[in-house]
C-alpha positions as a LaTeX table, in Angstrom:
\begin{tabular}{lrrr}
\hline
Residue & $x$ (\AA) & $y$ (\AA) & $z$ (\AA) \\
\hline
Met1 & 72.25 & 69.17 & 36.74 \\
Ser2 & 74.16 & 68.37 & 39.74 \\
Thr3 & 74.55 & 65.85 & 42.45 \\
Phe4 & 73.61 & 68.79 & 45.21 \\
Ala5 & 71.40 & 70.45 & 43.13 \\
Arg6 & 68.97 & 66.97 & 43.08 \\
Ser7 & 69.98 & 67.22 & 46.88 \\
Leu8 & 68.08 & 69.96 & 46.97 \\
Ala9 & 64.65 & 68.68 & 44.91 \\
Ala10 & 64.62 & 65.76 & 46.64 \\
Ala11 & 64.19 & 67.89 & 49.65 \\
Ala12 & 62.36 & 70.03 & 49.14 \\
Ala13 & 60.35 & 66.34 & 48.18 \\
Ala14 & 60.87 & 65.57 & 52.00 \\
Ser15 & 59.54 & 68.26 & 53.09 \\
Thr16 & 56.01 & 68.39 & 51.52 \\
Leu17 & 56.34 & 64.72 & 52.11 \\
Leu18 & 56.37 & 65.54 & 56.53 \\
Leu19 & 53.88 & 68.62 & 55.12 \\
Ala20 & 51.30 & 66.18 & 54.42 \\
Gly21 & 52.46 & 64.07 & 57.70 \\
Cys22 & 53.16 & 61.24 & 55.64 \\
Ala23 & 55.49 & 58.56 & 56.88 \\
Gly24 & 57.59 & 56.04 & 54.78 \\
Gly25 & 59.67 & 52.51 & 55.57 \\
Ala26 & 63.57 & 52.85 & 55.77 \\
Gly27 & 63.61 & 51.06 & 52.80 \\
Gly28 & 62.56 & 53.20 & 50.11 \\
Gly29 & 60.03 & 51.80 & 48.51 \\
Asp30 & 61.14 & 49.43 & 47.06 \\
Ser31 & 61.85 & 46.91 & 50.15 \\
Glu32 & 62.93 & 43.75 & 47.75 \\
Ala33 & 66.14 & 46.24 & 46.88 \\
Ala34 & 69.56 & 46.70 & 49.53 \\
Leu35 & 70.32 & 48.96 & 51.32 \\
Gly36 & 72.77 & 52.41 & 49.55 \\
Ser37 & 71.28 & 50.00 & 46.24 \\
Glu38 & 70.53 & 52.33 & 42.79 \\
Glu39 & 67.33 & 51.22 & 43.37 \\
Asn40 & 67.42 & 51.67 & 47.27 \\
Pro41 & 69.58 & 54.56 & 48.15 \\
Val42 & 70.14 & 55.78 & 51.92 \\
Arg43 & 68.56 & 59.36 & 52.44 \\
Ile44 & 70.93 & 61.11 & 54.74 \\
Gly45 & 69.30 & 64.62 & 56.03 \\
Thr46 & 70.97 & 67.41 & 57.50 \\
Thr47 & 70.79 & 71.13 & 57.23 \\
Asp48 & 74.23 & 71.92 & 55.63 \\
Pro49 & 73.70 & 73.72 & 52.44 \\
Ala50 & 77.93 & 72.95 & 51.49 \\
Asp51 & 78.93 & 71.97 & 48.05 \\
Tyr52 & 80.83 & 68.52 & 50.26 \\
Trp53 & 78.19 & 66.75 & 50.43 \\
Asp54 & 78.08 & 66.66 & 47.14 \\
Thr55 & 82.27 & 64.96 & 47.56 \\
Phe56 & 80.51 & 62.12 & 50.24 \\
Ala57 & 77.84 & 61.46 & 47.56 \\
Asp58 & 80.50 & 60.29 & 45.20 \\
Leu59 & 83.40 & 59.24 & 47.77 \\
Ala60 & 79.97 & 56.78 & 48.76 \\
Ala61 & 79.20 & 55.58 & 44.90 \\
Glu62 & 83.15 & 54.79 & 44.62 \\
Glu63 & 82.05 & 52.34 & 47.68 \\
Gly64 & 79.54 & 51.62 & 45.29 \\
Ile65 & 76.58 & 52.64 & 48.38 \\
Ser66 & 74.07 & 55.92 & 46.26 \\
Val67 & 73.01 & 57.93 & 48.54 \\
Glu68 & 70.67 & 60.64 & 48.80 \\
Ile69 & 71.35 & 64.11 & 50.62 \\
Glu70 & 68.11 & 65.76 & 51.21 \\
Leu71 & 68.29 & 69.37 & 52.99 \\
Leu72 & 65.87 & 70.92 & 55.36 \\
Ser73 & 65.73 & 73.59 & 56.00 \\
Glu74 & 65.14 & 73.75 & 60.69 \\
Tyr75 & 66.33 & 72.11 & 62.61 \\
Thr76 & 63.17 & 70.40 & 64.21 \\
Glu77 & 62.98 & 68.45 & 60.97 \\
Pro78 & 65.76 & 65.87 & 60.58 \\
Asn79 & 64.69 & 64.39 & 63.59 \\
Pro80 & 61.01 & 63.00 & 62.98 \\
Ala81 & 61.98 & 62.72 & 59.33 \\
Leu82 & 64.16 & 60.53 & 61.19 \\
Ser83 & 62.39 & 58.59 & 63.15 \\
Glu84 & 59.09 & 58.93 & 60.32 \\
Gly85 & 60.99 & 56.81 & 58.07 \\
Asp86 & 61.31 & 59.77 & 55.94 \\
Leu87 & 64.75 & 59.19 & 56.57 \\
Asp88 & 68.34 & 56.32 & 56.82 \\
Ile89 & 70.29 & 58.92 & 59.11 \\
Asn90 & 70.95 & 62.11 & 58.91 \\
Gln91 & 73.94 & 64.74 & 60.82 \\
Phe92 & 73.51 & 68.23 & 62.06 \\
Gln93 & 73.16 & 67.43 & 66.13 \\
His94 & 74.89 & 67.33 & 69.39 \\
Ile95 & 74.80 & 64.94 & 72.07 \\
Gln96 & 73.38 & 67.86 & 73.74 \\
Tyr97 & 69.97 & 68.48 & 70.56 \\
Leu98 & 69.95 & 64.64 & 70.44 \\
Ala99 & 69.49 & 64.12 & 74.10 \\
Asp100 & 66.34 & 67.43 & 74.37 \\
Tyr101 & 64.80 & 65.50 & 71.14 \\
Asn102 & 64.42 & 62.05 & 72.49 \\
Val103 & 63.11 & 63.55 & 76.19 \\
Ala104 & 61.25 & 65.65 & 74.68 \\
Ser105 & 59.73 & 63.09 & 72.41 \\
Gly106 & 59.88 & 59.63 & 73.57 \\
Asp107 & 61.96 & 58.81 & 71.24 \\
Asp108 & 65.21 & 56.36 & 71.50 \\
Leu109 & 67.42 & 57.93 & 68.03 \\
Gln110 & 71.20 & 56.68 & 68.50 \\
Pro111 & 74.18 & 58.05 & 67.63 \\
Ile112 & 77.14 & 55.82 & 65.64 \\
Gly113 & 79.63 & 58.35 & 64.81 \\
Ser114 & 80.86 & 62.07 & 65.73 \\
Thr115 & 81.85 & 64.12 & 62.90 \\
Ala116 & 83.32 & 67.59 & 64.70 \\
Ile117 & 82.93 & 69.97 & 67.69 \\
Tyr118 & 82.74 & 73.52 & 66.90 \\
Pro119 & 84.57 & 75.20 & 70.24 \\
Leu120 & 82.23 & 77.66 & 71.69 \\
Gly121 & 84.40 & 80.90 & 72.45 \\
Leu122 & 83.77 & 83.91 & 75.26 \\
Tyr123 & 85.16 & 86.72 & 73.41 \\
Ser124 & 85.99 & 90.63 & 74.61 \\
Gln125 & 85.97 & 93.52 & 73.08 \\
Gln126 & 87.37 & 95.46 & 76.43 \\
Tyr127 & 89.65 & 92.91 & 77.83 \\
Asp128 & 92.21 & 90.24 & 75.94 \\
Ser129 & 92.62 & 88.09 & 78.57 \\
Val130 & 90.00 & 86.18 & 81.24 \\
Glu131 & 92.80 & 87.14 & 83.73 \\
Asp132 & 92.23 & 91.14 & 83.13 \\
Ile133 & 88.50 & 91.04 & 83.31 \\
Pro134 & 87.42 & 93.15 & 86.91 \\
Asp135 & 85.20 & 91.69 & 89.44 \\
Gly136 & 82.11 & 92.66 & 89.71 \\
Glu137 & 81.72 & 92.76 & 86.01 \\
Thr138 & 78.91 & 90.81 & 83.05 \\
Ile139 & 78.97 & 88.81 & 81.11 \\
Val140 & 76.34 & 87.24 & 78.71 \\
Ile141 & 75.62 & 84.07 & 77.16 \\
Pro142 & 72.29 & 82.57 & 75.33 \\
Asn143 & 69.19 & 82.00 & 77.50 \\
Asp144 & 68.46 & 78.99 & 75.13 \\
Val145 & 68.46 & 75.82 & 77.38 \\
Val146 & 71.37 & 74.33 & 75.46 \\
Asn147 & 73.68 & 76.75 & 74.72 \\
Gln148 & 73.43 & 78.67 & 78.43 \\
Ala149 & 73.90 & 75.75 & 80.43 \\
Arg150 & 77.46 & 74.67 & 77.72 \\
Ala151 & 78.80 & 78.45 & 78.15 \\
Leu152 & 78.12 & 77.99 & 81.88 \\
Leu153 & 80.68 & 75.56 & 81.50 \\
Val154 & 82.82 & 77.59 & 79.37 \\
Leu155 & 82.86 & 80.42 & 82.46 \\
Gln156 & 83.31 & 77.99 & 84.96 \\
Ser157 & 86.22 & 76.42 & 83.55 \\
Val158 & 88.25 & 79.77 & 83.74 \\
Gly159 & 87.37 & 80.44 & 86.58 \\
Leu160 & 84.07 & 83.15 & 86.06 \\
Val161 & 81.98 & 81.23 & 88.05 \\
Glu162 & 80.71 & 78.59 & 90.11 \\
Leu163 & 78.39 & 76.09 & 89.93 \\
Glu164 & 76.00 & 74.20 & 91.73 \\
Asp165 & 77.08 & 70.17 & 92.39 \\
Gly166 & 80.10 & 70.96 & 89.46 \\
Gly167 & 77.53 & 71.97 & 86.74 \\
Ser168 & 76.66 & 70.12 & 83.88 \\
Thr169 & 74.69 & 70.12 & 80.21 \\
Ala170 & 70.94 & 70.69 & 82.71 \\
Ser171 & 72.80 & 74.04 & 84.42 \\
Ser172 & 71.03 & 77.29 & 84.35 \\
Val173 & 72.08 & 80.56 & 85.19 \\
Gln174 & 69.80 & 79.39 & 88.83 \\
Asp175 & 73.13 & 76.99 & 89.65 \\
Ile176 & 75.34 & 80.13 & 89.61 \\
Ile177 & 77.65 & 80.16 & 93.05 \\
Glu178 & 76.83 & 84.11 & 93.78 \\
Asp179 & 79.77 & 84.08 & 96.72 \\
Glu180 & 82.18 & 82.50 & 94.78 \\
Ser181 & 81.14 & 83.88 & 91.45 \\
Arg182 & 83.59 & 86.79 & 89.68 \\
Val183 & 81.27 & 87.79 & 86.67 \\
Glu184 & 77.63 & 88.71 & 86.56 \\
Val185 & 76.19 & 86.62 & 84.11 \\
Thr186 & 72.89 & 87.86 & 81.89 \\
Pro187 & 71.31 & 85.48 & 79.41 \\
Val188 & 69.73 & 86.92 & 76.00 \\
Asp189 & 68.60 & 85.65 & 73.11 \\
Ala190 & 72.27 & 84.17 & 71.19 \\
Ser191 & 71.25 & 85.99 & 67.44 \\
Ile192 & 72.29 & 89.27 & 70.08 \\
Thr193 & 74.91 & 87.79 & 72.19 \\
Ala194 & 77.58 & 89.62 & 69.57 \\
Gly195 & 75.89 & 92.93 & 69.52 \\
Ser196 & 75.78 & 93.21 & 72.99 \\
Leu197 & 80.14 & 93.10 & 72.61 \\
Pro198 & 80.06 & 97.28 & 73.58 \\
Asp199 & 78.37 & 96.87 & 76.88 \\
Val200 & 79.26 & 94.42 & 78.88 \\
Ala201 & 82.44 & 92.65 & 79.43 \\
Gly202 & 81.96 & 90.07 & 77.09 \\
Ala203 & 79.99 & 87.93 & 74.88 \\
Val204 & 79.67 & 83.73 & 74.64 \\
Ile205 & 78.98 & 83.78 & 70.84 \\
Asn206 & 78.08 & 80.35 & 68.98 \\
Asn207 & 79.69 & 80.15 & 66.09 \\
Asn208 & 76.96 & 80.60 & 63.62 \\
Phe209 & 76.58 & 84.03 & 64.46 \\
Leu210 & 80.34 & 85.20 & 64.00 \\
Gly211 & 80.89 & 85.65 & 60.38 \\
Ser212 & 77.95 & 88.55 & 60.41 \\
Ala213 & 79.91 & 89.93 & 63.38 \\
Gly214 & 82.64 & 90.51 & 62.28 \\
Ile215 & 84.87 & 88.39 & 64.84 \\
Ser216 & 87.02 & 85.36 & 64.06 \\
Ser217 & 86.63 & 82.45 & 66.45 \\
Gln218 & 91.06 & 83.38 & 66.28 \\
Asp219 & 89.52 & 85.96 & 68.40 \\
Ala220 & 88.26 & 83.81 & 72.11 \\
Ile221 & 90.04 & 85.15 & 75.37 \\
Ala222 & 88.35 & 81.44 & 75.87 \\
Ala223 & 86.64 & 78.83 & 74.68 \\
Asp224 & 85.58 & 74.30 & 76.07 \\
Asp225 & 87.98 & 72.41 & 75.51 \\
Pro226 & 86.53 & 69.80 & 72.59 \\
Ser227 & 89.30 & 66.98 & 74.78 \\
Asp228 & 87.92 & 67.39 & 78.27 \\
Pro229 & 85.05 & 64.90 & 78.82 \\
Ser230 & 82.49 & 67.75 & 79.91 \\
Ala231 & 82.79 & 68.54 & 75.72 \\
Leu232 & 81.50 & 65.13 & 74.41 \\
Pro233 & 77.83 & 66.33 & 75.04 \\
Tyr234 & 78.85 & 68.78 & 72.51 \\
Val235 & 80.12 & 66.59 & 69.72 \\
Asn236 & 77.88 & 66.68 & 66.28 \\
Val237 & 76.97 & 62.83 & 65.36 \\
Phe238 & 75.75 & 61.08 & 62.35 \\
Val239 & 71.86 & 59.50 & 64.30 \\
Val240 & 70.05 & 56.79 & 63.31 \\
Arg241 & 67.08 & 55.38 & 64.37 \\
Ala242 & 68.19 & 51.81 & 67.10 \\
Glu243 & 67.46 & 49.05 & 65.64 \\
Asp244 & 70.31 & 50.57 & 62.85 \\
Thr245 & 72.73 & 51.40 & 64.95 \\
Asp246 & 74.44 & 47.84 & 63.40 \\
Asn247 & 73.59 & 48.48 & 60.01 \\
Glu248 & 76.73 & 48.00 & 58.22 \\
Val249 & 75.82 & 50.20 & 54.97 \\
Leu250 & 75.29 & 53.39 & 57.84 \\
Asn251 & 78.34 & 52.48 & 59.87 \\
Gln252 & 80.12 & 52.27 & 56.34 \\
Leu253 & 79.45 & 55.92 & 55.94 \\
Val254 & 80.60 & 57.35 & 59.26 \\
Asp255 & 84.22 & 55.37 & 58.00 \\
Ile256 & 83.61 & 57.27 & 54.16 \\
Tyr257 & 83.07 & 60.86 & 56.22 \\
Gln258 & 85.44 & 60.48 & 58.90 \\
Gly259 & 88.92 & 59.05 & 56.96 \\
Asn260 & 88.70 & 61.20 & 53.97 \\
Gln261 & 90.85 & 64.37 & 54.13 \\
Glu262 & 89.54 & 65.83 & 51.05 \\
Leu263 & 86.15 & 65.26 & 52.51 \\
Leu264 & 87.23 & 66.89 & 55.77 \\
Asp265 & 89.26 & 69.73 & 54.51 \\
Glu266 & 85.75 & 71.43 & 52.51 \\
Val267 & 83.84 & 71.05 & 56.59 \\
Gln268 & 86.49 & 72.65 & 57.08 \\
Glu269 & 85.75 & 75.40 & 54.87 \\
Phe270 & 82.46 & 75.74 & 55.06 \\
Ala271 & 82.92 & 75.91 & 58.90 \\
Gly272 & 85.09 & 79.23 & 59.12 \\
Asn273 & 87.79 & 76.81 & 60.51 \\
Thr274 & 86.17 & 75.91 & 63.75 \\
Ala275 & 85.63 & 72.63 & 63.74 \\
Val276 & 87.74 & 70.05 & 65.84 \\
Phe277 & 87.16 & 66.82 & 63.30 \\
Thr278 & 86.27 & 63.81 & 66.11 \\
Val279 & 86.39 & 59.99 & 66.22 \\
Ile280 & 84.29 & 59.03 & 69.38 \\
Pro281 & 83.04 & 54.77 & 69.05 \\
Ala282 & 80.02 & 54.66 & 69.13 \\
Asp283 & 79.66 & 52.79 & 71.79 \\
Glu284 & 81.39 & 55.63 & 73.68 \\
Leu285 & 78.85 & 58.71 & 72.32 \\
Gln286 & 75.06 & 55.49 & 72.90 \\
Ser287 & 76.86 & 56.13 & 76.40 \\
Ser288 & 77.06 & 59.98 & 76.82 \\
Leu289 & 73.64 & 60.48 & 75.07 \\
Ala290 & 72.16 & 57.91 & 77.83 \\
Glu291 & 73.95 & 59.76 & 80.58 \\
Val292 & 72.50 & 63.22 & 79.50 \\
Gln293 & 68.94 & 62.31 & 78.72 \\
Glu294 & 69.35 & 60.81 & 82.14 \\
Gln295 & 70.35 & 65.32 & 83.95 \\
Ile296 & 67.95 & 66.62 & 81.31 \\
Glu297 & 64.65 & 64.31 & 83.44 \\
Ser298 & 65.76 & 64.81 & 86.57 \\
Gln299 & 65.18 & 68.49 & 86.34 \\
Gln300 & 62.47 & 68.02 & 84.99 \\
\hline
\end{tabular}
């Protein structure tokens, strides 16, 4: 059985435990065994059913770290599993998603390393550039809280809208300054943004809906800039419990992920060449998380 097949079996077992309401300690069944040993492998939670996790496990083993990849089917699962001790670390989310989770749950999960940012793009079937879009036209954006704010920041960055106080990761369509904006913005379910393209001037579309719509990320007429400070909350991260931020084994796993080109090439292939890899210090990630959490709390 391959490492990935074993990971699927482990994920099924983990899901059963979660549904039963069971929670274990971070060290697993043998509290005396060192984390990362064969007796106490590091349990990594993810939602990506990708072969690159096989490569990652092999690279970790070469460094003497045993890992188990636990594949979870829903985005709502990895953070509670980490908090409850069923995982040691997870990698599936960006800082904005983590901030929303921490605020809603009262938890204190923390990022310890960055992986990549996946630019969010504006697409159009009618216009080849943002400048070609006439005033008063309609742009559709995802209506969920996280992606709506991010889409609005994309539109503001290219001069299509202006947002109150310059916008933030908590912005909504209510923050659009109509007199200073060029287009009308309509939030819709993210799954129908691509299908709306024939009827509107443009649509901001999540990367995971591009392939099924026959759209390439290279077709975007605008996208957020990964190097812009405003994009930092959308960097995907490795996340641990607050008390584990200085754990040497967990931080070594981040180094392994960031430092191996073979692995990064496999991640890029899985991402359809949309990943922009980043190496951002943990303290900067944690500061960004704190700022985003403050923004969310101020809106409540």
